[in-house]
């Protein structure tokens, strides 16, 4: 088995999966799928840019949202799921 990803990635997804498991209890299945996709895309963006979620600033998140295609409403939904993730983790620094 070849493992080319740093250990950090598994930590990202462990936390993301924990959040998604929590979120699944409160939302419809179609909403869950959308939020799961949006959040994992954001986490992948951070990883590709060598950032950890705890180091993500407002500027990094804004840059991520600006490069996304789509309408403003879609970007607001993505921003909201990112905020939910940070709220769930109860970080002191919530961009």
Coordinates of C-alpha atoms in Angstrom, one line a residue:
X1 CA 0.0 0.0 0.0
X2 CA 1.4 3.3 -1.1
X3 CA 0.8 6.3 1.1
X4 CA 1.8 9.6 -0.3
X5 CA -0.3 11.9 1.8
X6 CA 1.0 13.3 5.1
X7 CA -0.6 12.1 8.3
X8 CA -2.2 15.5 8.7
X9 CA -4.8 14.7 6.0
X10 CA -6.2 11.8 8.1
X11 CA -6.5 14.3 11.0
X12 CA -8.4 16.7 8.8
X13 CA -10.9 14.1 7.7
X14 CA -11.3 12.6 11.2
X15 CA -12.5 16.0 12.4
X16 CA -14.5 16.6 9.3
X17 CA -16.2 13.2 9.6
X18 CA -16.9 13.8 13.3
X19 CA -18.6 17.1 12.4
X20 CA -20.6 15.6 9.5
X21 CA -21.7 12.7 11.7
X22 CA -23.0 15.3 14.2
X23 CA -24.6 17.4 11.4
X24 CA -26.3 14.4 9.9
X25 CA -28.7 14.2 12.9
X26 CA -30.2 17.6 12.1
X27 CA -30.5 18.0 8.4
X28 CA -32.1 16.3 5.4
X29 CA -30.1 13.7 3.4
X30 CA -29.8 16.0 0.3
X31 CA -28.6 18.9 2.5
X32 CA -26.1 16.6 4.2
X33 CA -24.6 15.5 0.8
X34 CA -24.3 19.1 -0.3
X35 CA -22.6 20.2 2.9
X36 CA -20.3 17.2 3.0
X37 CA -19.1 18.0 -0.5
X38 CA -18.7 21.7 0.2
X39 CA -16.7 21.2 3.4
X40 CA -14.4 18.5 2.0
X41 CA -13.7 20.7 -1.0
X42 CA -12.6 23.5 1.4
X43 CA -10.5 21.1 3.5
X44 CA -8.8 19.9 0.3
X45 CA -8.2 23.5 -0.8
X46 CA -6.4 24.2 2.6
X47 CA -4.4 21.0 2.2
X48 CA -3.3 21.8 -1.3
X49 CA -2.2 25.3 -0.1
X50 CA -0.4 23.8 2.8
X51 CA -2.7 25.3 5.4
X52 CA -4.3 23.7 8.5
X53 CA -7.8 24.6 9.4
X54 CA -6.6 26.1 12.6
X55 CA -4.5 28.5 10.6
X56 CA -7.1 29.5 8.2
X57 CA -7.8 33.3 8.3
X58 CA -10.7 35.3 7.0
X59 CA -8.5 36.2 4.0
X60 CA -7.8 32.6 3.1
X61 CA -11.5 31.8 3.3
X62 CA -12.4 34.8 1.2
X63 CA -9.8 33.9 -1.4
X64 CA -11.2 30.4 -1.5
X65 CA -14.8 31.7 -2.0
X66 CA -13.7 34.2 -4.6
X67 CA -12.1 31.5 -6.8
X68 CA -15.3 29.3 -6.7
X69 CA -17.7 29.5 -9.7
X70 CA -21.3 30.1 -9.0
X71 CA -23.7 32.6 -7.6
X72 CA -23.3 34.6 -4.5
X73 CA -26.0 32.6 -2.7
X74 CA -24.1 29.4 -3.3
X75 CA -20.9 31.0 -1.9
X76 CA -22.9 32.1 1.1
X77 CA -24.1 28.6 1.7
X78 CA -20.5 27.3 1.5
X79 CA -19.3 30.1 3.9
X80 CA -22.1 29.0 6.3
X81 CA -21.0 25.3 6.4
X82 CA -17.4 26.5 7.0
X83 CA -18.6 28.6 9.9
X84 CA -20.6 25.6 11.2
X85 CA -17.5 23.5 11.1
X86 CA -15.5 26.0 13.1
X87 CA -18.3 26.5 15.6
X88 CA -18.5 22.8 16.0
X89 CA -14.7 22.6 16.8
X90 CA -15.1 25.5 19.2
X91 CA -11.9 27.2 18.1
X92 CA -10.8 30.3 19.8
X93 CA -10.0 31.8 16.4
X94 CA -13.0 31.4 14.1
X95 CA -12.3 33.1 10.9

